[in-house]
mmCIF file of C-alpha atoms and ligand atoms in Angstrom:
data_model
loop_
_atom_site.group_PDB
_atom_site.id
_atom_site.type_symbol
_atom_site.label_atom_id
_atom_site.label_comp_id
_atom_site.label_asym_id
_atom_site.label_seq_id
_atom_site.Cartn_x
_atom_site.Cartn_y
_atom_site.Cartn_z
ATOM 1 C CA UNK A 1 0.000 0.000 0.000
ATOM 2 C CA UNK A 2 1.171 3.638 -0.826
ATOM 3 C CA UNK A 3 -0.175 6.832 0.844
ATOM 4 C CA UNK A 4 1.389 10.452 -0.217
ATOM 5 C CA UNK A 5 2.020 13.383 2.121
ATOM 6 C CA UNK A 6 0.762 16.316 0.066
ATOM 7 C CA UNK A 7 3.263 19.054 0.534
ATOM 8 C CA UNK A 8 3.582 20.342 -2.811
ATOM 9 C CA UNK A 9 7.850 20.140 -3.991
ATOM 10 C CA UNK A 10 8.352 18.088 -0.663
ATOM 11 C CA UNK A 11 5.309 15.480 -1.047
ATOM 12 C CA UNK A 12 6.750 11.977 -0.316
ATOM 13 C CA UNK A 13 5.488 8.499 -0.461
ATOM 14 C CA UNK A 14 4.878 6.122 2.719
ATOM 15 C CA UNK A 15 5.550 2.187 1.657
ATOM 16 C CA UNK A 16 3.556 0.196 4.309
ATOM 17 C CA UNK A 17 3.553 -3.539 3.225
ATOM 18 C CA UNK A 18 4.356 -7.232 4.928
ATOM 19 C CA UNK A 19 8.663 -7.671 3.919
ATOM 20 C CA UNK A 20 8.374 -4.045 2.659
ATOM 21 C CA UNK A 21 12.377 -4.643 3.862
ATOM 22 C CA UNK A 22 13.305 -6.309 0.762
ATOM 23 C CA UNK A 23 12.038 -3.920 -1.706
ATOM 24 C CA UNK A 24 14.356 -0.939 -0.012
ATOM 25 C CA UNK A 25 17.050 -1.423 -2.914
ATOM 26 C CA UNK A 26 14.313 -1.167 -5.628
ATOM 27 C CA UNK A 27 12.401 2.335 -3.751
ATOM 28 C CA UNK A 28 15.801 4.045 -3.211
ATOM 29 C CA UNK A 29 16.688 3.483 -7.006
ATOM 30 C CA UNK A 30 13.152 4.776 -8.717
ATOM 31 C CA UNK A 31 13.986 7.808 -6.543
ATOM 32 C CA UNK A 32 17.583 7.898 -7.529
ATOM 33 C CA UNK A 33 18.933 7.631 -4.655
ATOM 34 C CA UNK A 34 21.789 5.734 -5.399
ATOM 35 C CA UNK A 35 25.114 6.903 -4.331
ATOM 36 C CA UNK A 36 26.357 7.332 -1.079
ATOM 37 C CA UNK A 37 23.890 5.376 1.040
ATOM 38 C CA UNK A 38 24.369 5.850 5.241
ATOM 39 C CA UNK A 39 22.591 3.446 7.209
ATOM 40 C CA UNK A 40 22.078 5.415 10.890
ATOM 41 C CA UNK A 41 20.844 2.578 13.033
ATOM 42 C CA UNK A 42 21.222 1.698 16.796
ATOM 43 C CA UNK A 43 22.781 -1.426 18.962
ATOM 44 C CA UNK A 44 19.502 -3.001 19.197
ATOM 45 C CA UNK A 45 18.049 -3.175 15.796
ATOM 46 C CA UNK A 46 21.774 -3.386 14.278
ATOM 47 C CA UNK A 47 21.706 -6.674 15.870
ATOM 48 C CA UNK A 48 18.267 -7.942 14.427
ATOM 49 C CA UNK A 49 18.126 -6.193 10.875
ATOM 50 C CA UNK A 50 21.571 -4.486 10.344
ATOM 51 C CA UNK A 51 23.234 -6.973 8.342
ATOM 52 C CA UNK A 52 19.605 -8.214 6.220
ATOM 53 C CA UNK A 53 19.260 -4.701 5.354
ATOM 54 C CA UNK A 54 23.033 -4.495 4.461
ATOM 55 C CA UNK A 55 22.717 -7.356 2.350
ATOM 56 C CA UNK A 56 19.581 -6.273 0.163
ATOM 57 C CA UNK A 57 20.959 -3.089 -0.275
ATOM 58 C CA UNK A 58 24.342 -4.831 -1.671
ATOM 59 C CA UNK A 59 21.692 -7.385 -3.355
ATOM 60 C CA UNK A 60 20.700 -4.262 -5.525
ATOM 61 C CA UNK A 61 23.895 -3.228 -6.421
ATOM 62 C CA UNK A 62 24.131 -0.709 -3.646
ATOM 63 C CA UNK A 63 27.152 0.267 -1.758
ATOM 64 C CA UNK A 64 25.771 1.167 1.836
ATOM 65 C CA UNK A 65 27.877 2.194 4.965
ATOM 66 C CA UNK A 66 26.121 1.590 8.268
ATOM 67 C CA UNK A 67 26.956 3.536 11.338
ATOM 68 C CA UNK A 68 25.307 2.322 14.799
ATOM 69 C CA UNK A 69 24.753 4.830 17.857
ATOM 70 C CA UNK A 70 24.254 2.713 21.913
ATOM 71 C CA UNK A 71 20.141 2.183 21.902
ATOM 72 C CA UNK A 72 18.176 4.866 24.071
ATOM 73 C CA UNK A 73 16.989 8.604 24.876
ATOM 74 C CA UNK A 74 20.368 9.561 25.769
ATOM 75 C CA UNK A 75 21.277 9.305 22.111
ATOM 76 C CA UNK A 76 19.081 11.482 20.813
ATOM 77 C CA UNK A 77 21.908 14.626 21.727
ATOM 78 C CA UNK A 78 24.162 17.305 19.810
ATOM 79 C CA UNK A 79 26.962 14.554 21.039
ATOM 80 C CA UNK A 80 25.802 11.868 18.948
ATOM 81 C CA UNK A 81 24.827 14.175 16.184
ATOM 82 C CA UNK A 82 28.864 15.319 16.262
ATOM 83 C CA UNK A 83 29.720 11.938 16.500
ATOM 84 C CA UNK A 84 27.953 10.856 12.792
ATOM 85 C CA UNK A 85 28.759 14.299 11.302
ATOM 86 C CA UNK A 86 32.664 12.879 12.176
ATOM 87 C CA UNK A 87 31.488 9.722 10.752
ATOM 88 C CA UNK A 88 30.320 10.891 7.465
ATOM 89 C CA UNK A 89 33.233 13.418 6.889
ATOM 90 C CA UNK A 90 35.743 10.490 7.565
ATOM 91 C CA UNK A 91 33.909 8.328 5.175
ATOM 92 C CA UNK A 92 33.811 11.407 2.371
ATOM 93 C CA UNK A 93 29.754 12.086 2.346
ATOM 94 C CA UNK A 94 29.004 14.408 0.452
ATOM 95 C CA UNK A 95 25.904 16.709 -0.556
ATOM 96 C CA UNK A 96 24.168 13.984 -2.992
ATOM 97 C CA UNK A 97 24.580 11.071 -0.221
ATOM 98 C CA UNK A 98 21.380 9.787 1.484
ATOM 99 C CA UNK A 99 20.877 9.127 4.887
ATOM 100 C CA UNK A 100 18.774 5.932 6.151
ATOM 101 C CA UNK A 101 17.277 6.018 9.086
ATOM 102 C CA UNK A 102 16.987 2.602 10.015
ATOM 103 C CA UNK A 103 15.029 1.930 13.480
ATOM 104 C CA UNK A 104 12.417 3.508 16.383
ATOM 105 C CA UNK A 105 12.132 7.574 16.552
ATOM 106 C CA UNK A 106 15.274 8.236 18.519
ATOM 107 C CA UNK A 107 16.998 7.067 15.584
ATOM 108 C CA UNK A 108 15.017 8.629 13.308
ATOM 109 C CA UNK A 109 14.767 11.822 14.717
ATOM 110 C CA UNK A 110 18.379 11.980 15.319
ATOM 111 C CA UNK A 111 19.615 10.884 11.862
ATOM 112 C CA UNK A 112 17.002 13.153 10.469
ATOM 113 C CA UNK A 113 18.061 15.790 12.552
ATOM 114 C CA UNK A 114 21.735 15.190 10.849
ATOM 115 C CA UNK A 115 20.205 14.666 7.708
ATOM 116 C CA UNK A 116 18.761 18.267 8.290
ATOM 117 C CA UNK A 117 21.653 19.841 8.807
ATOM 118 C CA UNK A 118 24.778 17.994 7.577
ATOM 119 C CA UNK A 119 25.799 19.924 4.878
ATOM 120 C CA UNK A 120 22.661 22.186 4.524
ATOM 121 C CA UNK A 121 21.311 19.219 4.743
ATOM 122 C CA UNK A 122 21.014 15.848 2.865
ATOM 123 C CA UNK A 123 18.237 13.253 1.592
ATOM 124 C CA UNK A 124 17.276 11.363 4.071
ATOM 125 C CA UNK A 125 14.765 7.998 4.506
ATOM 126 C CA UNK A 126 12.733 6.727 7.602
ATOM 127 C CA UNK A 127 12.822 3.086 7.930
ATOM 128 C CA UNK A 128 10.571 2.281 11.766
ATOM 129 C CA UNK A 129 11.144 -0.193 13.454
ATOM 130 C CA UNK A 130 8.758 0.309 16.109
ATOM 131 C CA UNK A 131 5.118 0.752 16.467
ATOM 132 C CA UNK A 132 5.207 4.452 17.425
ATOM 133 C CA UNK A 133 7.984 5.461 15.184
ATOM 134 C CA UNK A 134 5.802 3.640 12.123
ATOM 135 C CA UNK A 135 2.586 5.660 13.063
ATOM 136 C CA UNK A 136 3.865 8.691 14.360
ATOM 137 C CA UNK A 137 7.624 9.993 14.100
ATOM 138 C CA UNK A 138 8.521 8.895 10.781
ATOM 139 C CA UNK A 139 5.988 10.526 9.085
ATOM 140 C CA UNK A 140 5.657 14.121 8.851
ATOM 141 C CA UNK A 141 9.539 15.278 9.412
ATOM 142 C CA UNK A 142 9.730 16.512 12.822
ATOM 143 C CA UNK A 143 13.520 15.910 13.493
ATOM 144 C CA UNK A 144 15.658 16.866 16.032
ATOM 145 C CA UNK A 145 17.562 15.898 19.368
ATOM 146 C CA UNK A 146 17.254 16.998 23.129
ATOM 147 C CA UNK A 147 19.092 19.694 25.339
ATOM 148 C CA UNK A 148 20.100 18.895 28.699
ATOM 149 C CA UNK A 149 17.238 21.666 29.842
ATOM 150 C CA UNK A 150 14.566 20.154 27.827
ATOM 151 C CA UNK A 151 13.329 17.376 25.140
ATOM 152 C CA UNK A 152 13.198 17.942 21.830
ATOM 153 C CA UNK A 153 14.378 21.471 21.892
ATOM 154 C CA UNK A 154 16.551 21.774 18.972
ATOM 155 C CA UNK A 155 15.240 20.324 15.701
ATOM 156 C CA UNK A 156 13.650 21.121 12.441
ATOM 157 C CA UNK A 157 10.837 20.126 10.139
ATOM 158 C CA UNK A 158 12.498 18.450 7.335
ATOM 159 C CA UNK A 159 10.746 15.914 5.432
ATOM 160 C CA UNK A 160 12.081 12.701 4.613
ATOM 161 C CA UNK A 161 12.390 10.932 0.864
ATOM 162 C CA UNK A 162 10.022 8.858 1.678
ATOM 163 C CA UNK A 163 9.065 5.723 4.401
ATOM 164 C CA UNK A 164 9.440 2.640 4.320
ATOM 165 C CA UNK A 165 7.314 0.596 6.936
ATOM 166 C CA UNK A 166 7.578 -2.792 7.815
ATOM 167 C CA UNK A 167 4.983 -4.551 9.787
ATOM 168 C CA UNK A 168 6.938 -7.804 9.759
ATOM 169 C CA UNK A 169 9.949 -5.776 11.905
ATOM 170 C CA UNK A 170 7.187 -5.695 15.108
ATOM 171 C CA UNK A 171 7.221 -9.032 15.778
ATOM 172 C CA UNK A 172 10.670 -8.404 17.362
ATOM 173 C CA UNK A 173 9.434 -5.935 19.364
ATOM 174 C CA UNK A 174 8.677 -6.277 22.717
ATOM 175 C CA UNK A 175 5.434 -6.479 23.990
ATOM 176 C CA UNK A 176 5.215 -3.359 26.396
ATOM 177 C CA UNK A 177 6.653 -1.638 23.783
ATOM 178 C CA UNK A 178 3.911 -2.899 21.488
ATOM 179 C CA UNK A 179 1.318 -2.014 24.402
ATOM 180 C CA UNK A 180 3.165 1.708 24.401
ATOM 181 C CA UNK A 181 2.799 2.275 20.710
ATOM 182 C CA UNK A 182 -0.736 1.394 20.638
ATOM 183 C CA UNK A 183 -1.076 4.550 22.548
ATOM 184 C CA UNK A 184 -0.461 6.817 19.376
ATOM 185 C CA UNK A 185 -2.945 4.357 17.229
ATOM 186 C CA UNK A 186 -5.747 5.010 19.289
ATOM 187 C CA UNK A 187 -5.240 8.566 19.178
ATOM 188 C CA UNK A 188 -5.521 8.927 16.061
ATOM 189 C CA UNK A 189 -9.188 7.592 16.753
ATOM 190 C CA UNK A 190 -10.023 9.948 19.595
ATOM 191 C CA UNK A 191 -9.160 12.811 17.402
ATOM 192 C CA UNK A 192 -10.129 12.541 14.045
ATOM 193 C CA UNK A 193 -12.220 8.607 13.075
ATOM 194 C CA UNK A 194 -14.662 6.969 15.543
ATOM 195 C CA UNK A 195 -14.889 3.967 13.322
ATOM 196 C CA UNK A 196 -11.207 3.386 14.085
ATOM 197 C CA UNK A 197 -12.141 3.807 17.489
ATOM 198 C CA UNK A 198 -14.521 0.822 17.215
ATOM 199 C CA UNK A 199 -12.227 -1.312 15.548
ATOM 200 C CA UNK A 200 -9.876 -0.947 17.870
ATOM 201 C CA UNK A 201 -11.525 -1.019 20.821
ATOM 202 C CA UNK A 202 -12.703 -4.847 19.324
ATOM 203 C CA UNK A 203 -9.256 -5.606 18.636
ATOM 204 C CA UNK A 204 -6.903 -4.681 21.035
ATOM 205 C CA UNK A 205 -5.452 -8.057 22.055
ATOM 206 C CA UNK A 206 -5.576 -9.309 18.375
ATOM 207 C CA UNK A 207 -3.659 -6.524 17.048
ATOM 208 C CA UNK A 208 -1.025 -6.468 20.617
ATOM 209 C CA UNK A 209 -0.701 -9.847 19.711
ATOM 210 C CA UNK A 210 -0.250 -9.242 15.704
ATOM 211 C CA UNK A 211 -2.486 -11.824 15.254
ATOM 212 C CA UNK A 212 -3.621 -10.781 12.146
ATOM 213 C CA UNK A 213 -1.099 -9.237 9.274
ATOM 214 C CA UNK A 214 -3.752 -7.469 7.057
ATOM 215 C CA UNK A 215 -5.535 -5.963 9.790
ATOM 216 C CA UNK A 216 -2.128 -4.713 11.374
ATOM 217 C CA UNK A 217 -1.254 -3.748 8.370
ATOM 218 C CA UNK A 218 -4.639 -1.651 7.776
ATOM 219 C CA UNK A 219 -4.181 -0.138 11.001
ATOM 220 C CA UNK A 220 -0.786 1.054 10.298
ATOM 221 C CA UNK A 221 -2.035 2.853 6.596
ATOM 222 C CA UNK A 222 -5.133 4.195 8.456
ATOM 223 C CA UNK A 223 -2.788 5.922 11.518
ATOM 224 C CA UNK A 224 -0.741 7.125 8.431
ATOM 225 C CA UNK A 225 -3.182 8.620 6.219
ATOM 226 C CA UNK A 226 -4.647 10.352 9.219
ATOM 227 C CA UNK A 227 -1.360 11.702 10.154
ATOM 228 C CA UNK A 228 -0.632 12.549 6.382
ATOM 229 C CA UNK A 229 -3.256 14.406 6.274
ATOM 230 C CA UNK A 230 -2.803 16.779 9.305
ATOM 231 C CA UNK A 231 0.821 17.081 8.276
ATOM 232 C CA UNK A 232 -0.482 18.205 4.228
ATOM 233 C CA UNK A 233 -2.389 20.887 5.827
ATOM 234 C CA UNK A 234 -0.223 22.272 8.524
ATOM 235 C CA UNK A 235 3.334 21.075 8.373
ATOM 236 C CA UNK A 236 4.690 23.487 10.394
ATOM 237 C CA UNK A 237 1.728 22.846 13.204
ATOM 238 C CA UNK A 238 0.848 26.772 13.056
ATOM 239 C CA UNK A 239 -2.482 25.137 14.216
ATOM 240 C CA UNK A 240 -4.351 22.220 13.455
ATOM 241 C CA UNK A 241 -1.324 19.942 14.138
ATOM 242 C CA UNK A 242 -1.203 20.708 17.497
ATOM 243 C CA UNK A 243 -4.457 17.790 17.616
ATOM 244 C CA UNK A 244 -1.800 14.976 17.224
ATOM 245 C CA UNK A 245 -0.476 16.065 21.036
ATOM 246 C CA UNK A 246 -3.582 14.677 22.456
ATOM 247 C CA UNK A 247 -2.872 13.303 25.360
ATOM 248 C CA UNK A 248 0.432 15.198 25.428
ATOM 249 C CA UNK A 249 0.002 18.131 27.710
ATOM 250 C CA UNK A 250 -0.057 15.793 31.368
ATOM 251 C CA UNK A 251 1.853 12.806 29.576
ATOM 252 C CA UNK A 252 5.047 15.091 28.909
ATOM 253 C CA UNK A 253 4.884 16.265 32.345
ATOM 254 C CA UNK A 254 4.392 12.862 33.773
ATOM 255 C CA UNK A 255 7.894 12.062 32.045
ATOM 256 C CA UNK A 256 9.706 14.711 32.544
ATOM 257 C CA UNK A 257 9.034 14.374 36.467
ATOM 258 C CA UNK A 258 10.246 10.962 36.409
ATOM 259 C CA UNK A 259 13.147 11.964 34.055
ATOM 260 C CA UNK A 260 11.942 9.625 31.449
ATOM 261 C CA UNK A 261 13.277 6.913 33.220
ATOM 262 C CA UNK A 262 10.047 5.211 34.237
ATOM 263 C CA UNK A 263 7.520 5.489 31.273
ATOM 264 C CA UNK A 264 7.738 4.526 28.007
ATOM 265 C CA UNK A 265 6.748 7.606 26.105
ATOM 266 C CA UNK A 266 3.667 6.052 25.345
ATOM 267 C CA UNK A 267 2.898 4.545 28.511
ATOM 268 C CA UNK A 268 3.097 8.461 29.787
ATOM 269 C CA UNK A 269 0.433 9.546 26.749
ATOM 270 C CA UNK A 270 -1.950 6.746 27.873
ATOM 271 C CA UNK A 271 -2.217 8.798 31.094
ATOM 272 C CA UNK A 272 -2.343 11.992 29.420
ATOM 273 C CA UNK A 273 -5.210 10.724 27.124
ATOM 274 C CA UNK A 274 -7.075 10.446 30.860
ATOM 275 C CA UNK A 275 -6.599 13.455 31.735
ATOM 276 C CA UNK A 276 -7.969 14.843 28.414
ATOM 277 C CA UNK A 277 -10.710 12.763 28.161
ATOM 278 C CA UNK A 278 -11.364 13.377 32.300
ATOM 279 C CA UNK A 279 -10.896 17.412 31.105
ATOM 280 C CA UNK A 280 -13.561 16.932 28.091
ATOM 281 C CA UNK A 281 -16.319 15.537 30.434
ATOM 282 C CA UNK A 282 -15.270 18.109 32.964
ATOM 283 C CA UNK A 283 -15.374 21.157 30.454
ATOM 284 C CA UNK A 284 -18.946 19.596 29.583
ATOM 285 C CA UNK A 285 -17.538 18.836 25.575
ATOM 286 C CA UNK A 286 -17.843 15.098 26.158
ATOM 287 C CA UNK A 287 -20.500 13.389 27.387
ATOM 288 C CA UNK A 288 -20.181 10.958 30.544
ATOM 289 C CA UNK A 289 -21.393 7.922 28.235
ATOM 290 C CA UNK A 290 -18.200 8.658 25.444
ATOM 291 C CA UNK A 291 -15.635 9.290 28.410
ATOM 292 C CA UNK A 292 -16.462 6.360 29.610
ATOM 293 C CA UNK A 293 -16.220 4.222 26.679
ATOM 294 C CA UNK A 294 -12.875 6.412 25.952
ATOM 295 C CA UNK A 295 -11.317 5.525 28.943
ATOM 296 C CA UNK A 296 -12.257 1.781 28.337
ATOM 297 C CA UNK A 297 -10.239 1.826 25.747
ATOM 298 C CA UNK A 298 -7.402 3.146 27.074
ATOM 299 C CA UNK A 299 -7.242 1.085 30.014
ATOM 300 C CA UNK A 300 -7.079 -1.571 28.184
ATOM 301 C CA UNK A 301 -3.367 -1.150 27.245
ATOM 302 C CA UNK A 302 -2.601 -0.893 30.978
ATOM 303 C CA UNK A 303 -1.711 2.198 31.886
ATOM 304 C CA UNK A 304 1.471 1.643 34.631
ATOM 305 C CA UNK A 305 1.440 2.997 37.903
ATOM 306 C CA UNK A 306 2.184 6.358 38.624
ATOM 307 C CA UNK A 307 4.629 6.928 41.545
ATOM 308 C CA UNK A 308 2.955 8.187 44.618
ATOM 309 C CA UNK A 309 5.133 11.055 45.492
ATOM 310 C CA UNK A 310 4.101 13.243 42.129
ATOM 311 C CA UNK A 311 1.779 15.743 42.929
ATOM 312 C CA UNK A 312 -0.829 18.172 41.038
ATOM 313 C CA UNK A 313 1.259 21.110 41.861
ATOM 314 C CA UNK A 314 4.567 19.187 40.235
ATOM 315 C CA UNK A 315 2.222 18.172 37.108
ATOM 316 C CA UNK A 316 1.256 21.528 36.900
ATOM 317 C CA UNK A 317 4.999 23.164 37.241
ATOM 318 C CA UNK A 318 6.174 20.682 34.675
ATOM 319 C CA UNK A 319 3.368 21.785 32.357
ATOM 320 C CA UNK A 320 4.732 25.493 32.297
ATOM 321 C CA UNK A 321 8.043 24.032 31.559
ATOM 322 C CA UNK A 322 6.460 22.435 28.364
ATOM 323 C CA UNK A 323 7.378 23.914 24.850
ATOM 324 C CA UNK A 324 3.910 23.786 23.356
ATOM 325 C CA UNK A 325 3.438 26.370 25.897
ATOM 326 C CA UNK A 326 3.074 29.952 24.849
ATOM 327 C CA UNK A 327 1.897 33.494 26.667
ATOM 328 C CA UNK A 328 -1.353 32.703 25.350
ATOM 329 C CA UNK A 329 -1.087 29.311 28.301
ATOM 330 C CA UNK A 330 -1.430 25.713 28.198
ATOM 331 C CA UNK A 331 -2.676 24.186 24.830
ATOM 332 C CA UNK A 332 -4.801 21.217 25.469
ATOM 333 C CA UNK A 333 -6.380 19.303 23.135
ATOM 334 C CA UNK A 334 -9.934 18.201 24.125
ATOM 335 C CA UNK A 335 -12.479 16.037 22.786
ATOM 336 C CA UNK A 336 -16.337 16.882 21.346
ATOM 337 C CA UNK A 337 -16.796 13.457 21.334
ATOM 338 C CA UNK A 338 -14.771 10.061 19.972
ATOM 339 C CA UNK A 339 -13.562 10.901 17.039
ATOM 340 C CA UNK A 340 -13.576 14.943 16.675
ATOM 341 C CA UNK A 341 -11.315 17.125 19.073
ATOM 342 C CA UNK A 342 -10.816 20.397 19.315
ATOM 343 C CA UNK A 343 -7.781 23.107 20.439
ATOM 344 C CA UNK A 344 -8.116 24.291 23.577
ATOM 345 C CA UNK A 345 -6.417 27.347 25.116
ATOM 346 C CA UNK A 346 -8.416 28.461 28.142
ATOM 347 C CA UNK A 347 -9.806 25.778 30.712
ATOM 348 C CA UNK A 348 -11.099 26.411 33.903
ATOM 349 C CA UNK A 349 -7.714 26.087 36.453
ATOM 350 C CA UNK A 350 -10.141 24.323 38.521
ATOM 351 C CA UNK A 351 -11.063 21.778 36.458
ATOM 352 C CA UNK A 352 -7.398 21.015 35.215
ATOM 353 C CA UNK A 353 -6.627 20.143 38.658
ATOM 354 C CA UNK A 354 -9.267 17.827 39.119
ATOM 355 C CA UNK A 355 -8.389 16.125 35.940
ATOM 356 C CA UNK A 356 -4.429 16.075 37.108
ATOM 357 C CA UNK A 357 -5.575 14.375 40.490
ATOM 358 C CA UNK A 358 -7.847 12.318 38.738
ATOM 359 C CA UNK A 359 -5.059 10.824 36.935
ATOM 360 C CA UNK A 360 -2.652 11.010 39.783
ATOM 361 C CA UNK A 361 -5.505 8.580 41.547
ATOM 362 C CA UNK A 362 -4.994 5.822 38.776
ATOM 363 C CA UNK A 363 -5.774 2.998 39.632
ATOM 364 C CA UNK A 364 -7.701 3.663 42.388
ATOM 365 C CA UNK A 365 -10.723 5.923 41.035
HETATM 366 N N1 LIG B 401 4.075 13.636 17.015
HETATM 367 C C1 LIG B 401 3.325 14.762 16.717
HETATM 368 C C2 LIG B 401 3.657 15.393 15.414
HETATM 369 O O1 LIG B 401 4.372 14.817 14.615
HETATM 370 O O2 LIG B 401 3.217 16.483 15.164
#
């Protein structure tokens, strides 16, 4: 299957098919991208696809180098940015070389943050490797690495050749990872298809369990095209983006006051997505009937406990910390009902701190 993102002279094509690994060779050479091929992978996926990728590459008459960075956040850093700029210079890159981005989205958001800027910057392709990276990061060219003061903060929107997704890769992936990523699927039902909602909310073990290839596989193209079209009409999130951080406001804080050592990044959204959903019913958008099916859904992926010592007042400093935050205040994305949400900026202080403790009280309420 083939979806487009719409952006005019950067418009690329996502690949999302079963093996999709073994046509690489043939994609990168009908978009001439030929010379100069730099696998950026990590430990971790070096070891289960690095040399299968190296060989169909070579299979196609390719000539790739691959260049592996230690698996994890701390990665994602101006350090390991300098470290492959090094890397490419010593191996004579040049302006027409492509970068492949070849694993989950701290690899692709650091090697297209290098792509971005190495050289004024470079072709680059997403290969995901994970669930989230495959319906979330590796489409729609947000790129970058973190700061020591803050996640994320130095990047750039630069789109990507095009993506090449997998679905066979996930059955190498963990489970709670699998459980994490499913957190960015269902948001793309919250915000923009209740009839995605309802199939997943039938299917949740099924698809955890990848039970069933075409319906992953359906999934996948219909978290994409959702996502593809957001990105098409505001690439730059000026506004309507700003929907795909559903869930995003609390979860960031929730991981940044554990210092992302405790939640997947997923696992935080899941309780974020509470909070919203707790916010909607509070700021009378949502009624109590569609909360509650919302939050059936979500708790179904097993939201993990939330250590006791985090308070509404630290939820709400981290939230001023965030940088979705402008003057204006907090940005919160709320829900009309399953399936349409809206862009929030002013909600009644009162009500966000019920909806913090209420998700500070999981699982007890
Ligand atoms: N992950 C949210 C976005 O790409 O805008």
């Amino acid at each position: 299957m083939k979806l487009v993102v719409d952006l005019q002279d950067k418009s690329y094509s996502i690949h999302i098919k079963p093996n999709a690994l073994q046509s690489l060779g043939e994609i990168l050479c009908e978009n001439n991208l030929t010379t100069e091929l730099f696998v950026i992978t990590d430990e971790n996926v070096k070891a289960l696809y690095g040399e299968k990728v190296l060989t169909i590459l070579r299979k196609a008459g390719l000539k790739p180098t691959m260049f592996s960075v230690p698996a994890g956040e701390s990665s994602k850093s101006l350090q390991m940015a300098d470290f492959l700029y090094s890397k490419l210079i010593e191996n004579r890159a040049t302006r027409k070389s492509t970068i492949l981005a070849l694993g989950g989205g701290v690899v692709g958001d650091l090697a297209g943050f290098v792509a971005a800027t190495f050289m004024r910057g470079v072709k680059f392709v997403q290969i995901p490797t994970t669930l989230l990276s495959q319906v979330d990061s590796s489409v729609g060219g947000k790129v970058g690495v973190n700061h020591r003061l803050g996640k994320n903060l130095i990047g750039a929107f630069y789109q990507p050749a095009f993506v090449l997704i997998d679905p066979d890769v996930l059955q190498t992936l963990p489970y709670r990872e699998r459980q994490a990523g499913m957190a960015e699927v269902i948001k793309y039902g919250f915000i923009r298809d209740a009839e995605f909602f309802e199939v997943l909310n039938n299917n949740i073990p099924a698809l955890l369990n990848l039970v069933d290839g075409e319906m992953i596989e359906s999934v996948l193209a219909r978290c994409c095209s959702i996502k593809a079209d957001v990105v098409g009409k505001d690439e730059r999130e000026t506004g309507l983006r700003a929907i795909l951080n559903f869930g995003h406001t609390i979860g960031h804080a929730l991981e940044a006051l554990t210092s992302y050592g405790i939640f997947l990044h997923g696992e935080a959204i899941l309780h974020g997505m509470r909070g919203a959903v707790h916010l909607s019913l509070l700021e009378n958008k949502m009624t109590r009937d569609e909360a509650a099916i919302s939050l059936g859904l979500i708790d179904k992926l097993n939201p993990p406990p939330i250590p006791k010592s985090i308070s509404v007042e630290d939820v709400l400093y981290a939230m001023t910390n965030d940088k979705k935050r402008t003057t204006e205040g907090q940005l919160w994305v709320l829900l009309r009902e399953i399936g349409d949400a809206e862009l929030v900026r002013h909600v009644n202080e009162v009500n966000v701190r019920e909806a913090i403790r209420y998700v500070l009280d999981y699982p007890v309420n």
